[in-house]
Amino acid sequence: MTSVERREKLLALAEQCETTGRPDRNLDAEIYEALGYTVRRKPTLLAGPRTPPGGIYQQGALWKAFGKISAEFDVAVGVLRQKAPDWNWSLHSIVAEEQTFEALVAGSSGHGALASLALCAALLKAFAARGGKITES
């Protein structure tokens, strides 16, 4: 994938985070993939009861169930700290608007119905602003 394609993918995912009103496991998988993780999605056939919901991602030599990054703020913060530990970020609640949260990550802003979605949108936009370059985890 070229850097232009990577940047476009990051911006498309950021827009999806801003326009959706709810978390989504497929969106979780796409965010993890866009942030440079190797992802294996949950199989639709032959899935057992111990199969993690959504899928797994590789971190070093280990495979872990990926978190609900679009639903849980703590998971989004954890990924932000892992992928961009030196970046500044903030979150604001906006009471009077439909999209009630605004996040700022390294100078890029994102909005969302949930704090986690706003943070994901801002994180994706921040990486896109840097040409789509994702640091290794």
A tleap script that builds the chain and sets N, CA, C and O, in Angstrom:
source leaprc.protein.ff14SB
mol = sequence {
  NMET THR SER VAL GLU ARG ARG GLU LYS LEU
  LEU ALA LEU ALA GLU GLN CYS GLU THR THR
  GLY ARG PRO ASP ARG ASN LEU ASP ALA GLU
  ILE TYR GLU ALA LEU GLY TYR THR VAL ARG
  ARG LYS PRO THR LEU LEU ALA GLY PRO ARG
  THR PRO PRO GLY GLY ILE TYR GLN GLN GLY
  ALA LEU TRP LYS ALA PHE GLY LYS ILE SER
  ALA GLU PHE ASP VAL ALA VAL GLY VAL LEU
  ARG GLN LYS ALA PRO ASP TRP ASN TRP SER
  LEU HIE SER ILE VAL ALA GLU GLU GLN THR
  PHE GLU ALA LEU VAL ALA GLY SER SER GLY
  HIE GLY ALA LEU ALA SER LEU ALA LEU CYS
  ALA ALA LEU LEU LYS ALA PHE ALA ALA ARG
  GLY GLY LYS ILE THR GLU CSER
}
set mol.1.N position { 0.847 -1.171 0.000 }
set mol.1.CA position { 0.000 0.000 0.000 }
set mol.1.C position { 0.897 1.242 0.000 }
set mol.1.O position { 1.811 1.356 0.817 }
set mol.2.N position { 0.631 2.153 -0.909 }
set mol.2.CA position { 1.423 3.376 -0.977 }
set mol.2.C position { 1.063 4.314 0.174 }
set mol.2.O position { 0.044 4.126 0.840 }
set mol.3.N position { 1.887 5.302 0.399 }
set mol.3.CA position { 1.611 6.241 1.487 }
set mol.3.C position { 0.339 7.046 1.218 }
set mol.3.O position { -0.371 7.407 2.156 }
set mol.4.N position { 0.048 7.328 -0.043 }
set mol.4.CA position { -1.181 8.051 -0.384 }
set mol.4.C position { -2.397 7.183 -0.081 }
set mol.4.O position { -3.376 7.664 0.490 }
set mol.5.N position { -2.341 5.912 -0.458 }
set mol.5.CA position { -3.446 4.991 -0.172 }
set mol.5.C position { -3.626 4.812 1.331 }
set mol.5.O position { -4.753 4.765 1.822 }
set mol.6.N position { -2.523 4.713 2.057 }
set mol.6.CA position { -2.579 4.563 3.509 }
set mol.6.C position { -3.231 5.792 4.144 }
set mol.6.O position { -4.068 5.676 5.039 }
set mol.7.N position { -2.832 6.968 3.664 }
set mol.7.CA position { -3.395 8.219 4.182 }
set mol.7.C position { -4.896 8.284 3.908 }
set mol.7.O position { -5.674 8.652 4.789 }
set mol.8.N position { -5.305 7.930 2.693 }
set mol.8.CA position { -6.728 7.933 2.339 }
set mol.8.C position { -7.512 6.946 3.193 }
set mol.8.O position { -8.633 7.239 3.608 }
set mol.9.N position { -6.939 5.790 3.457 }
set mol.9.CA position { -7.590 4.785 4.299 }
set mol.9.C position { -7.767 5.318 5.721 }
set mol.9.O position { -8.830 5.153 6.320 }
set mol.10.N position { -6.722 5.959 6.263 }
set mol.10.CA position { -6.800 6.530 7.607 }
set mol.10.C position { -7.892 7.596 7.685 }
set mol.10.O position { -8.662 7.629 8.645 }
set mol.11.N position { -7.959 8.462 6.681 }
set mol.11.CA position { -8.972 9.519 6.679 }
set mol.11.C position { -10.380 8.957 6.511 }
set mol.11.O position { -11.324 9.467 7.116 }
set mol.12.N position { -10.533 7.915 5.700 }
set mol.12.CA position { -11.845 7.283 5.530 }
set mol.12.C position { -12.311 6.643 6.835 }
set mol.12.O position { -13.486 6.733 7.190 }
set mol.13.N position { -11.391 5.999 7.545 }
set mol.13.CA position { -11.746 5.407 8.838 }
set mol.13.C position { -12.078 6.483 9.865 }
set mol.13.O position { -12.994 6.311 10.670 }
set mol.14.N position { -11.343 7.586 9.843 }
set mol.14.CA position { -11.636 8.695 10.754 }
set mol.14.C position { -13.040 9.231 10.497 }
set mol.14.O position { -13.785 9.512 11.436 }
set mol.15.N position { -13.395 9.370 9.235 }
set mol.15.CA position { -14.740 9.838 8.893 }
set mol.15.C position { -15.798 8.847 9.364 }
set mol.15.O position { -16.858 9.243 9.849 }
set mol.16.N position { -15.506 7.564 9.221 }
set mol.16.CA position { -16.441 6.539 9.684 }
set mol.16.C position { -16.623 6.628 11.199 }
set mol.16.O position { -17.738 6.477 11.698 }
set mol.17.N position { -15.538 6.871 11.930 }
set mol.17.CA position { -15.629 7.031 13.387 }
set mol.17.C position { -16.502 8.229 13.746 }
set mol.17.O position { -17.252 8.188 14.721 }
set mol.18.N position { -16.399 9.292 12.956 }
set mol.18.CA position { -17.155 10.503 13.249 }
set mol.18.C position { -18.626 10.393 12.869 }
set mol.18.O position { -19.472 11.038 13.488 }
set mol.19.N position { -18.940 9.594 11.868 }
set mol.19.CA position { -20.324 9.532 11.403 }
set mol.19.C position { -21.131 8.411 12.035 }
set mol.19.O position { -22.360 8.477 12.064 }
set mol.20.N position { -20.465 7.387 12.539 }
set mol.20.CA position { -21.216 6.307 13.168 }
set mol.20.C position { -21.630 6.736 14.569 }
set mol.20.O position { -20.919 7.489 15.234 }
set mol.21.N position { -22.746 6.266 14.993 }
set mol.21.CA position { -23.220 6.616 16.327 }
set mol.21.C position { -22.982 5.528 17.348 }
set mol.21.O position { -23.347 5.660 18.516 }
set mol.22.N position { -22.357 4.437 16.887 }
set mol.22.CA position { -22.182 3.315 17.822 }
set mol.22.C position { -20.907 2.544 17.489 }
set mol.22.O position { -20.392 2.627 16.374 }
set mol.23.N position { -20.411 1.800 18.458 }
set mol.23.CA position { -19.222 0.970 18.216 }
set mol.23.C position { -19.530 -0.171 17.250 }
set mol.23.O position { -20.686 -0.556 17.071 }
set mol.24.N position { -18.485 -0.700 16.636 }
set mol.24.CA position { -18.649 -1.767 15.654 }
set mol.24.C position { -17.388 -2.622 15.656 }
set mol.24.O position { -16.282 -2.086 15.581 }
set mol.25.N position { -17.535 -3.944 15.740 }
set mol.25.CA position { -16.373 -4.838 15.787 }
set mol.25.C position { -15.608 -4.850 14.467 }
set mol.25.O position { -14.386 -4.999 14.471 }
set mol.26.N position { -16.298 -4.696 13.338 }
set mol.26.CA position { -15.586 -4.613 12.057 }
set mol.26.C position { -14.764 -3.332 11.983 }
set mol.26.O position { -13.654 -3.327 11.450 }
set mol.27.N position { -15.312 -2.253 12.520 }
set mol.27.CA position { -14.567 -0.995 12.584 }
set mol.27.C position { -13.340 -1.162 13.475 }
set mol.27.O position { -12.265 -0.654 13.156 }
set mol.28.N position { -13.498 -1.872 14.589 }
set mol.28.CA position { -12.356 -2.153 15.468 }
set mol.28.C position { -11.230 -2.829 14.687 }
set mol.28.O position { -10.071 -2.420 14.770 }
set mol.29.N position { -11.584 -3.868 13.928 }
set mol.29.CA position { -10.581 -4.611 13.154 }
set mol.29.C position { -9.908 -3.705 12.125 }
set mol.29.O position { -8.692 -3.768 11.942 }
set mol.30.N position { -10.692 -2.868 11.456 }
set mol.30.CA position { -10.123 -1.977 10.446 }
set mol.30.C position { -9.191 -0.942 11.067 }
set mol.30.O position { -8.167 -0.598 10.478 }
set mol.31.N position { -9.541 -0.443 12.256 }
set mol.31.CA position { -8.676 0.526 12.937 }
set mol.31.C position { -7.356 -0.133 13.314 }
set mol.31.O position { -6.288 0.434 13.082 }
set mol.32.N position { -7.427 -1.332 13.897 }
set mol.32.CA position { -6.189 -2.036 14.260 }
set mol.32.C position { -5.319 -2.270 13.028 }
set mol.32.O position { -4.105 -2.070 13.081 }
set mol.33.N position { -5.931 -2.692 11.915 }
set mol.33.CA position { -5.164 -2.908 10.681 }
set mol.33.C position { -4.539 -1.606 10.187 }
set mol.33.O position { -3.371 -1.584 9.797 }
set mol.34.N position { -5.310 -0.531 10.206 }
set mol.34.CA position { -4.809 0.757 9.723 }
set mol.34.C position { -3.668 1.280 10.586 }
set mol.34.O position { -2.807 2.016 10.104 }
set mol.35.N position { -3.661 0.900 11.859 }
set mol.35.CA position { -2.605 1.344 12.765 }
set mol.35.C position { -1.386 0.425 12.734 }
set mol.35.O position { -0.478 0.561 13.554 }
set mol.36.N position { -1.371 -0.507 11.784 }
set mol.36.CA position { -0.172 -1.304 11.563 }
set mol.36.C position { -0.129 -2.653 12.239 }
set mol.36.O position { 0.886 -3.344 12.160 }
set mol.37.N position { -1.197 -3.047 12.898 }
set mol.37.CA position { -1.221 -4.364 13.533 }
set mol.37.C position { -1.557 -5.431 12.493 }
set mol.37.O position { -2.293 -5.167 11.542 }
set mol.38.N position { -1.021 -6.622 12.672 }
set mol.38.CA position { -1.409 -7.769 11.869 }
set mol.38.C position { -2.655 -8.350 12.516 }
set mol.38.O position { -2.619 -8.759 13.676 }
set mol.39.N position { -3.760 -8.391 11.774 }
set mol.39.CA position { -5.062 -8.770 12.330 }
set mol.39.C position { -5.569 -10.041 11.671 }
set mol.39.O position { -5.443 -10.222 10.460 }
set mol.40.N position { -6.132 -10.900 12.469 }
set mol.40.CA position { -6.889 -12.052 11.963 }
set mol.40.C position { -8.315 -11.877 12.459 }
set mol.40.O position { -8.578 -11.888 13.662 }
set mol.41.N position { -9.219 -11.718 11.523 }
set mol.41.CA position { -10.619 -11.497 11.896 }
set mol.41.C position { -11.258 -12.797 12.358 }
set mol.41.O position { -10.832 -13.891 11.989 }
set mol.42.N position { -12.291 -12.646 13.176 }
set mol.42.CA position { -13.018 -13.811 13.673 }
set mol.42.C position { -13.626 -14.554 12.485 }
set mol.42.O position { -14.305 -13.953 11.653 }
set mol.43.N position { -13.383 -15.851 12.409 }
set mol.43.CA position { -13.955 -16.609 11.293 }
set mol.43.C position { -15.476 -16.671 11.402 }
set mol.43.O position { -16.031 -16.740 12.499 }
set mol.44.N position { -16.132 -16.644 10.257 }
set mol.44.CA position { -17.589 -16.735 10.268 }
set mol.44.C position { -18.044 -18.188 10.313 }
set mol.44.O position { -19.160 -18.483 10.739 }
set mol.45.N position { -17.182 -19.084 9.875 }
set mol.45.CA position { -17.494 -20.512 9.918 }
set mol.45.C position { -16.538 -21.198 10.883 }
set mol.45.O position { -15.392 -20.775 11.031 }
set mol.46.N position { -16.988 -22.218 11.516 }
set mol.46.CA position { -16.178 -23.030 12.416 }
set mol.46.C position { -15.610 -22.238 13.598 }
set mol.46.O position { -14.530 -22.557 14.095 }
set mol.47.N position { -16.318 -21.229 14.039 }
set mol.47.CA position { -15.880 -20.457 15.206 }
set mol.47.C position { -16.311 -21.193 16.465 }
set mol.47.O position { -17.475 -21.566 16.615 }
set mol.48.N position { -15.368 -21.393 17.359 }
set mol.48.CA position { -15.666 -22.069 18.611 }
set mol.48.C position { -16.015 -21.080 19.704 }
set mol.48.O position { -15.896 -19.870 19.517 }
set mol.49.N position { -16.447 -21.594 20.850 }
set mol.49.CA position { -16.817 -20.704 21.951 }
set mol.49.C position { -15.631 -19.929 22.520 }
set mol.49.O position { -15.824 -18.897 23.164 }
set mol.50.N position { -14.413 -20.408 22.294 }
set mol.50.CA position { -13.232 -19.714 22.811 }
set mol.50.C position { -12.638 -18.734 21.803 }
set mol.50.O position { -11.631 -18.085 22.085 }
set mol.51.N position { -13.264 -18.627 20.626 }
set mol.51.CA position { -12.791 -17.683 19.621 }
set mol.51.C position { -13.090 -16.267 20.103 }
set mol.51.O position { -14.241 -15.952 20.406 }
set mol.52.N position { -12.068 -15.404 20.179 }
set mol.52.CA position { -12.308 -14.035 20.657 }
set mol.52.C position { -13.268 -13.286 19.744 }
set mol.52.O position { -13.197 -13.431 18.524 }
set mol.53.N position { -14.166 -12.486 20.314 }
set mol.53.CA position { -15.080 -11.710 19.472 }
set mol.53.C position { -14.300 -10.691 18.654 }
set mol.53.O position { -13.426 -10.003 19.181 }
set mol.54.N position { -14.609 -10.595 17.387 }
set mol.54.CA position { -13.932 -9.636 16.521 }
set mol.54.C position { -12.696 -10.192 15.860 }
set mol.54.O position { -12.554 -10.101 14.641 }
set mol.55.N position { -11.806 -10.762 16.630 }
set mol.55.CA position { -10.581 -11.311 16.069 }
set mol.55.C position { -9.400 -11.099 16.993 }
set mol.55.O position { -9.557 -10.761 18.167 }
set mol.56.N position { -8.207 -11.306 16.436 }
set mol.56.CA position { -6.976 -11.182 17.214 }
set mol.56.C position { -5.976 -10.338 16.437 }
set mol.56.O position { -6.098 -10.170 15.224 }
set mol.57.N position { -4.987 -9.813 17.149 }
set mol.57.CA position { -3.916 -9.070 16.500 }
set mol.57.C position { -2.592 -9.534 17.071 }
set mol.57.O position { -2.527 -10.072 18.176 }
set mol.58.N position { -1.545 -9.317 16.306 }
set mol.58.CA position { -0.220 -9.753 16.721 }
set mol.58.C position { 0.526 -8.594 17.353 }
set mol.58.O position { 0.601 -7.500 16.794 }
set mol.59.N position { 1.081 -8.858 18.539 }
set mol.59.CA position { 1.931 -7.894 19.222 }
set mol.59.C position { 3.213 -8.631 19.570 }
set mol.59.O position { 3.249 -9.440 20.497 }
set mol.60.N position { 4.269 -8.339 18.811 }
set mol.60.CA position { 5.503 -9.096 18.971 }
set mol.60.C position { 5.266 -10.527 18.523 }
set mol.60.O position { 4.802 -10.766 17.408 }
set mol.61.N position { 5.584 -11.481 19.395 }
set mol.61.CA position { 5.377 -12.894 19.078 }
set mol.61.C position { 4.034 -13.397 19.590 }
set mol.61.O position { 3.677 -14.552 19.354 }
set mol.62.N position { 3.289 -12.553 20.284 }
set mol.62.CA position { 2.025 -12.964 20.894 }
set mol.62.C position { 0.832 -12.542 20.049 }
set mol.62.O position { 0.864 -11.522 19.360 }
set mol.63.N position { -0.218 -13.348 20.117 }
set mol.63.CA position { -1.499 -12.993 19.508 }
set mol.63.C position { -2.452 -12.663 20.638 }
set mol.63.O position { -2.562 -13.421 21.602 }
set mol.64.N position { -3.145 -11.536 20.528 }
set mol.64.CA position { -4.072 -11.094 21.564 }
set mol.64.C position { -5.417 -10.757 20.939 }
set mol.64.O position { -5.496 -10.342 19.783 }
set mol.65.N position { -6.476 -10.944 21.727 }
set mol.65.CA position { -7.793 -10.504 21.269 }
set mol.65.C position { -7.780 -8.985 21.223 }
set mol.65.O position { -7.379 -8.333 22.187 }
set mol.66.N position { -8.224 -8.416 20.091 }
set mol.66.CA position { -8.184 -6.960 20.058 }
set mol.66.C position { -9.349 -6.380 20.829 }
set mol.66.O position { -10.447 -6.935 20.869 }
set mol.67.N position { -9.070 -5.246 21.438 }
set mol.67.CA position { -10.053 -4.592 22.288 }
set mol.67.C position { -11.114 -3.865 21.482 }
set mol.67.O position { -11.002 -3.692 20.268 }
set mol.68.N position { -12.117 -3.459 22.180 }
set mol.68.CA position { -13.211 -2.710 21.565 }
set mol.68.C position { -12.800 -1.240 21.489 }
set mol.68.O position { -13.292 -0.401 22.243 }
set mol.69.N position { -11.900 -0.954 20.574 }
set mol.69.CA position { -11.332 0.390 20.476 }
set mol.69.C position { -12.389 1.434 20.139 }
set mol.69.O position { -12.252 2.593 20.530 }
set mol.70.N position { -13.434 1.049 19.427 }
set mol.70.CA position { -14.485 2.005 19.081 }
set mol.70.C position { -15.510 2.164 20.202 }
set mol.70.O position { -16.357 3.056 20.142 }
set mol.71.N position { -15.441 1.318 21.211 }
set mol.71.CA position { -16.427 1.362 22.292 }
set mol.71.C position { -15.844 1.766 23.635 }
set mol.71.O position { -16.524 2.411 24.433 }
set mol.72.N position { -14.606 1.402 23.895 }
set mol.72.CA position { -14.030 1.601 25.223 }
set mol.72.C position { -12.898 2.625 25.163 }
set mol.72.O position { -11.894 2.433 24.476 }
set mol.73.N position { -13.088 3.703 25.892 }
set mol.73.CA position { -12.122 4.800 25.915 }
set mol.73.C position { -10.754 4.321 26.385 }
set mol.73.O position { -9.737 4.731 25.825 }
set mol.74.N position { -10.707 3.465 27.401 }
set mol.74.CA position { -9.431 2.971 27.929 }
set mol.74.C position { -8.634 2.214 26.870 }
set mol.74.O position { -7.409 2.321 26.823 }
set mol.75.N position { -9.316 1.457 26.030 }
set mol.75.CA position { -8.641 0.717 24.958 }
set mol.75.C position { -8.061 1.704 23.941 }
set mol.75.O position { -6.924 1.545 23.497 }
set mol.76.N position { -8.838 2.716 23.576 }
set mol.76.CA position { -8.362 3.718 22.620 }
set mol.76.C position { -7.143 4.464 23.166 }
set mol.76.O position { -6.186 4.716 22.433 }
set mol.77.N position { -7.180 4.817 24.451 }
set mol.77.CA position { -6.040 5.502 25.074 }
set mol.77.C position { -4.819 4.584 25.092 }
set mol.77.O position { -3.703 5.035 24.835 }
set mol.78.N position { -5.021 3.303 25.392 }
set mol.78.CA position { -3.915 2.348 25.413 }
set mol.78.C position { -3.231 2.222 24.066 }
set mol.78.O position { -2.003 2.183 23.990 }
set mol.79.N position { -4.018 2.160 23.001 }
set mol.79.CA position { -3.450 2.067 21.655 }
set mol.79.C position { -2.730 3.370 21.301 }
set mol.79.O position { -1.651 3.343 20.710 }
set mol.80.N position { -3.322 4.502 21.660 }
set mol.80.CA position { -2.673 5.797 21.418 }
set mol.80.C position { -1.324 5.867 22.122 }
set mol.80.O position { -0.334 6.297 21.530 }
set mol.81.N position { -1.284 5.451 23.368 }
set mol.81.CA position { -0.026 5.491 24.124 }
set mol.81.C position { 1.009 4.520 23.569 }
set mol.81.O position { 2.211 4.770 23.659 }
set mol.82.N position { 0.547 3.423 23.001 }
set mol.82.CA position { 1.475 2.449 22.436 }
set mol.82.C position { 2.023 2.918 21.089 }
set mol.82.O position { 3.221 2.807 20.832 }
set mol.83.N position { 1.156 3.436 20.241 }
set mol.83.CA position { 1.556 3.821 18.887 }
set mol.83.C position { 2.197 5.204 18.816 }
set mol.83.O position { 3.037 5.452 17.951 }
set mol.84.N position { 1.812 6.101 19.713 }
set mol.84.CA position { 2.342 7.470 19.677 }
set mol.84.C position { 2.552 7.979 21.104 }
set mol.84.O position { 1.853 8.889 21.550 }
set mol.85.N position { 3.514 7.392 21.818 }
set mol.85.CA position { 3.669 7.708 23.244 }
set mol.85.C position { 4.047 9.157 23.537 }
set mol.85.O position { 3.794 9.642 24.640 }
set mol.86.N position { 4.642 9.850 22.582 }
set mol.86.CA position { 5.087 11.223 22.823 }
set mol.86.C position { 4.068 12.279 22.397 }
set mol.86.O position { 4.295 13.472 22.596 }
set mol.87.N position { 2.960 11.853 21.818 }
set mol.87.CA position { 1.980 12.812 21.331 }
set mol.87.C position { 1.110 13.323 22.469 }
set mol.87.O position { 0.751 12.574 23.377 }
set mol.88.N position { 0.773 14.611 22.410 }
set mol.88.CA position { -0.178 15.197 23.353 }
set mol.88.C position { -1.587 14.948 22.847 }
set mol.88.O position { -1.825 14.913 21.640 }
set mol.89.N position { -2.512 14.777 23.768 }
set mol.89.CA position { -3.897 14.583 23.379 }
set mol.89.C position { -4.808 15.128 24.473 }
set mol.89.O position { -4.398 15.273 25.625 }
set mol.90.N position { -6.035 15.424 24.101 }
set mol.90.CA position { -7.036 15.877 25.068 }
set mol.90.C position { -8.417 15.487 24.567 }
set mol.90.O position { -8.613 15.199 23.386 }
set mol.91.N position { -9.366 15.485 25.489 }
set mol.91.CA position { -10.748 15.135 25.168 }
set mol.91.C position { -11.657 16.167 25.804 }
set mol.91.O position { -11.468 16.552 26.958 }
set mol.92.N position { -12.644 16.611 25.042 }
set mol.92.CA position { -13.594 17.609 25.532 }
set mol.92.C position { -15.009 17.102 25.303 }
set mol.92.O position { -15.292 16.434 24.308 }
set mol.93.N position { -15.885 17.427 26.232 }
set mol.93.CA position { -17.296 17.095 26.094 }
set mol.93.C position { -18.040 18.343 25.631 }
set mol.93.O position { -17.881 19.419 26.208 }
set mol.94.N position { -18.842 18.194 24.598 }
set mol.94.CA position { -19.612 19.309 24.048 }
set mol.94.C position { -21.086 18.971 24.234 }
set mol.94.O position { -21.617 18.093 23.554 }
set mol.95.N position { -21.731 19.653 25.137 }
set mol.95.CA position { -23.094 19.301 25.524 }
set mol.95.C position { -24.120 19.690 24.470 }
set mol.95.O position { -25.107 18.977 24.290 }
set mol.96.N position { -23.920 20.783 23.782 }
set mol.96.CA position { -24.960 21.330 22.910 }
set mol.96.C position { -24.985 20.736 21.502 }
set mol.96.O position { -25.816 21.145 20.692 }
set mol.97.N position { -24.123 19.809 21.192 }
set mol.97.CA position { -24.065 19.295 19.828 }
set mol.97.C position { -24.404 17.809 19.768 }
set mol.97.O position { -24.347 17.098 20.771 }
set mol.98.N position { -24.756 17.362 18.568 }
set mol.98.CA position { -25.100 15.955 18.366 }
set mol.98.C position { -23.899 15.054 18.624 }
set mol.98.O position { -24.021 14.017 19.275 }
set mol.99.N position { -22.745 15.451 18.114 }
set mol.99.CA position { -21.522 14.704 18.386 }
set mol.99.C position { -20.934 15.288 19.656 }
set mol.99.O position { -20.352 16.372 19.640 }
set mol.100.N position { -21.086 14.579 20.735 }
set mol.100.CA position { -20.866 15.159 22.056 }
set mol.100.C position { -19.423 15.180 22.522 }
set mol.100.O position { -19.144 15.747 23.578 }
set mol.101.N position { -18.497 14.592 21.787 }
set mol.101.CA position { -17.099 14.588 22.208 }
set mol.101.C position { -16.203 15.111 21.095 }
set mol.101.O position { -16.443 14.874 19.911 }
set mol.102.N position { -15.169 15.824 21.507 }
set mol.102.CA position { -14.134 16.275 20.587 }
set mol.102.C position { -12.793 15.888 21.187 }
set mol.102.O position { -12.525 16.166 22.355 }
set mol.103.N position { -11.956 15.248 20.389 }
set mol.103.CA position { -10.618 14.863 20.831 }
set mol.103.C position { -9.593 15.590 19.975 }
set mol.103.O position { -9.809 15.827 18.786 }
set mol.104.N position { -8.491 15.934 20.592 }
set mol.104.CA position { -7.358 16.523 19.887 }
set mol.104.C position { -6.159 15.619 20.106 }
set mol.104.O position { -5.803 15.319 21.245 }
set mol.105.N position { -5.539 15.187 19.025 }
set mol.105.CA position { -4.345 14.346 19.099 }
set mol.105.C position { -3.293 14.960 18.188 }
set mol.105.O position { -3.472 15.022 16.972 }
set mol.106.N position { -2.207 15.408 18.777 }
set mol.106.CA position { -1.081 15.969 18.015 }
set mol.106.C position { -1.534 16.994 16.981 }
set mol.106.O position { -1.051 17.001 15.849 }
set mol.107.N position { -2.464 17.857 17.377 }
set mol.107.CA position { -2.924 18.919 16.495 }
set mol.107.C position { -4.051 18.551 15.555 }
set mol.107.O position { -4.521 19.409 14.808 }
set mol.108.N position { -4.503 17.304 15.563 }
set mol.108.CA position { -5.614 16.876 14.713 }
set mol.108.C position { -6.840 16.650 15.581 }
set mol.108.O position { -6.744 16.072 16.664 }
set mol.109.N position { -7.991 17.105 15.106 }
set mol.109.CA position { -9.205 16.959 15.912 }
set mol.109.C position { -10.130 15.915 15.312 }
set mol.109.O position { -10.157 15.691 14.102 }
set mol.110.N position { -10.885 15.286 16.197 }
set mol.110.CA position { -11.885 14.314 15.794 }
set mol.110.C position { -13.111 14.472 16.666 }
set mol.110.O position { -13.007 14.843 17.835 }
set mol.111.N position { -14.265 14.192 16.102 }
set mol.111.CA position { -15.527 14.305 16.828 }
set mol.111.C position { -16.200 12.947 16.832 }
set mol.111.O position { -15.963 12.126 15.946 }
set mol.112.N position { -17.042 12.710 17.833 }
set mol.112.CA position { -17.756 11.450 17.859 }
set mol.112.C position { -18.849 11.417 18.893 }
set mol.112.O position { -18.862 12.207 19.837 }
set mol.113.N position { -19.769 10.489 18.700 }
set mol.113.CA position { -20.856 10.306 19.649 }
set mol.113.C position { -20.344 9.716 20.958 }
set mol.113.O position { -20.946 9.921 22.012 }
set mol.114.N position { -19.241 8.989 20.892 }
set mol.114.CA position { -18.602 8.410 22.076 }
set mol.114.C position { -17.186 8.960 22.182 }
set mol.114.O position { -16.574 9.319 21.175 }
set mol.115.N position { -16.672 9.024 23.399 }
set mol.115.CA position { -15.305 9.504 23.614 }
set mol.115.C position { -14.304 8.650 22.844 }
set mol.115.O position { -13.349 9.172 22.269 }
set mol.116.N position { -14.522 7.346 22.836 }
set mol.116.CA position { -13.601 6.439 22.143 }
set mol.116.C position { -13.598 6.686 20.637 }
set mol.116.O position { -12.541 6.650 20.007 }
set mol.117.N position { -14.768 6.935 20.056 }
set mol.117.CA position { -14.843 7.202 18.619 }
set mol.117.C position { -14.168 8.526 18.268 }
set mol.117.O position { -13.490 8.627 17.245 }
set mol.118.N position { -14.350 9.540 19.113 }
set mol.118.CA position { -13.696 10.831 18.875 }
set mol.118.C position { -12.181 10.685 18.949 }
set mol.118.O position { -11.460 11.245 18.123 }
set mol.119.N position { -11.696 9.931 19.940 }
set mol.119.CA position { -10.255 9.736 20.083 }
set mol.119.C position { -9.688 8.938 18.908 }
set mol.119.O position { -8.611 9.258 18.404 }
set mol.120.N position { -10.405 7.908 18.472 }
set mol.120.CA position { -9.962 7.130 17.307 }
set mol.120.C position { -9.896 8.012 16.064 }
set mol.120.O position { -8.928 7.942 15.306 }
set mol.121.N position { -10.923 8.844 15.847 }
set mol.121.CA position { -10.941 9.722 14.677 }
set mol.121.C position { -9.751 10.676 14.701 }
set mol.121.O position { -9.084 10.864 13.684 }
set mol.122.N position { -9.485 11.274 15.853 }
set mol.122.CA position { -8.365 12.211 15.960 }
set mol.122.C position { -7.026 11.503 15.769 }
set mol.122.O position { -6.127 12.041 15.123 }
set mol.123.N position { -6.891 10.307 16.322 }
set mol.123.CA position { -5.648 9.540 16.177 }
set mol.123.C position { -5.402 9.179 14.712 }
set mol.123.O position { -4.287 9.327 14.211 }
set mol.124.N position { -6.435 8.712 14.037 }
set mol.124.CA position { -6.306 8.352 12.626 }
set mol.124.C position { -5.953 9.571 11.777 }
set mol.124.O position { -5.123 9.480 10.873 }
set mol.125.N position { -6.585 10.718 12.070 }
set mol.125.CA position { -6.276 11.948 11.335 }
set mol.125.C position { -4.843 12.407 11.603 }
set mol.125.O position { -4.168 12.903 10.701 }
set mol.126.N position { -4.383 12.242 12.839 }
set mol.126.CA position { -3.011 12.648 13.179 }
set mol.126.C position { -1.989 11.822 12.402 }
set mol.126.O position { -1.000 12.362 11.906 }
set mol.127.N position { -2.225 10.516 12.296 }
set mol.127.CA position { -1.315 9.688 11.500 }
set mol.127.C position { -1.411 10.050 10.017 }
set mol.127.O position { -0.398 10.063 9.318 }
set mol.128.N position { -2.616 10.341 9.535 }
set mol.128.CA position { -2.779 10.740 8.136 }
set mol.128.C position { -2.038 12.045 7.856 }
set mol.128.O position { -1.448 12.209 6.788 }
set mol.129.N position { -2.067 12.970 8.811 }
set mol.129.CA position { -1.373 14.252 8.645 }
set mol.129.C position { 0.139 14.071 8.556 }
set mol.129.O position { 0.842 14.924 8.015 }
set mol.130.N position { 0.628 12.972 9.083 }
set mol.130.CA position { 2.060 12.668 9.030 }
set mol.130.C position { 2.389 11.728 7.871 }
set mol.130.O position { 3.397 11.022 7.895 }
set mol.131.N position { 1.533 11.731 6.872 }
set mol.131.CA position { 1.783 10.936 5.678 }
set mol.131.C position { 1.457 9.464 5.833 }
set mol.131.O position { 1.874 8.650 5.009 }
set mol.132.N position { 0.719 9.107 6.875 }
set mol.132.CA position { 0.332 7.717 7.082 }
set mol.132.C position { 1.404 6.857 7.702 }
set mol.132.O position { 1.264 5.635 7.750 }
set mol.133.N position { 2.479 7.471 8.182 }
set mol.133.CA position { 3.561 6.698 8.799 }
set mol.133.C position { 3.148 6.257 10.193 }
set mol.133.O position { 2.874 7.082 11.064 }
set mol.134.N position { 3.109 4.937 10.393 }
set mol.134.CA position { 2.715 4.349 11.665 }
set mol.134.C position { 3.950 3.753 12.310 }
set mol.134.O position { 4.704 3.028 11.659 }
set mol.135.N position { 4.164 4.050 13.579 }
set mol.135.CA position { 5.305 3.480 14.298 }
set mol.135.C position { 5.026 2.027 14.636 }
set mol.135.O position { 3.875 1.634 14.828 }
set mol.136.N position { 6.070 1.241 14.705 }
set mol.136.CA position { 5.937 -0.170 15.068 }
set mol.136.C position { 5.631 -0.285 16.549 }
set mol.136.O position { 6.135 0.488 17.363 }
set mol.137.N position { 4.794 -1.266 16.889 }
set mol.137.CA position { 4.456 -1.470 18.303 }
set mol.137.C position { 5.418 -2.421 18.953 }
set mol.137.O position { 5.289 -2.712 20.142 }
savepdb mol mol.pdb
quit
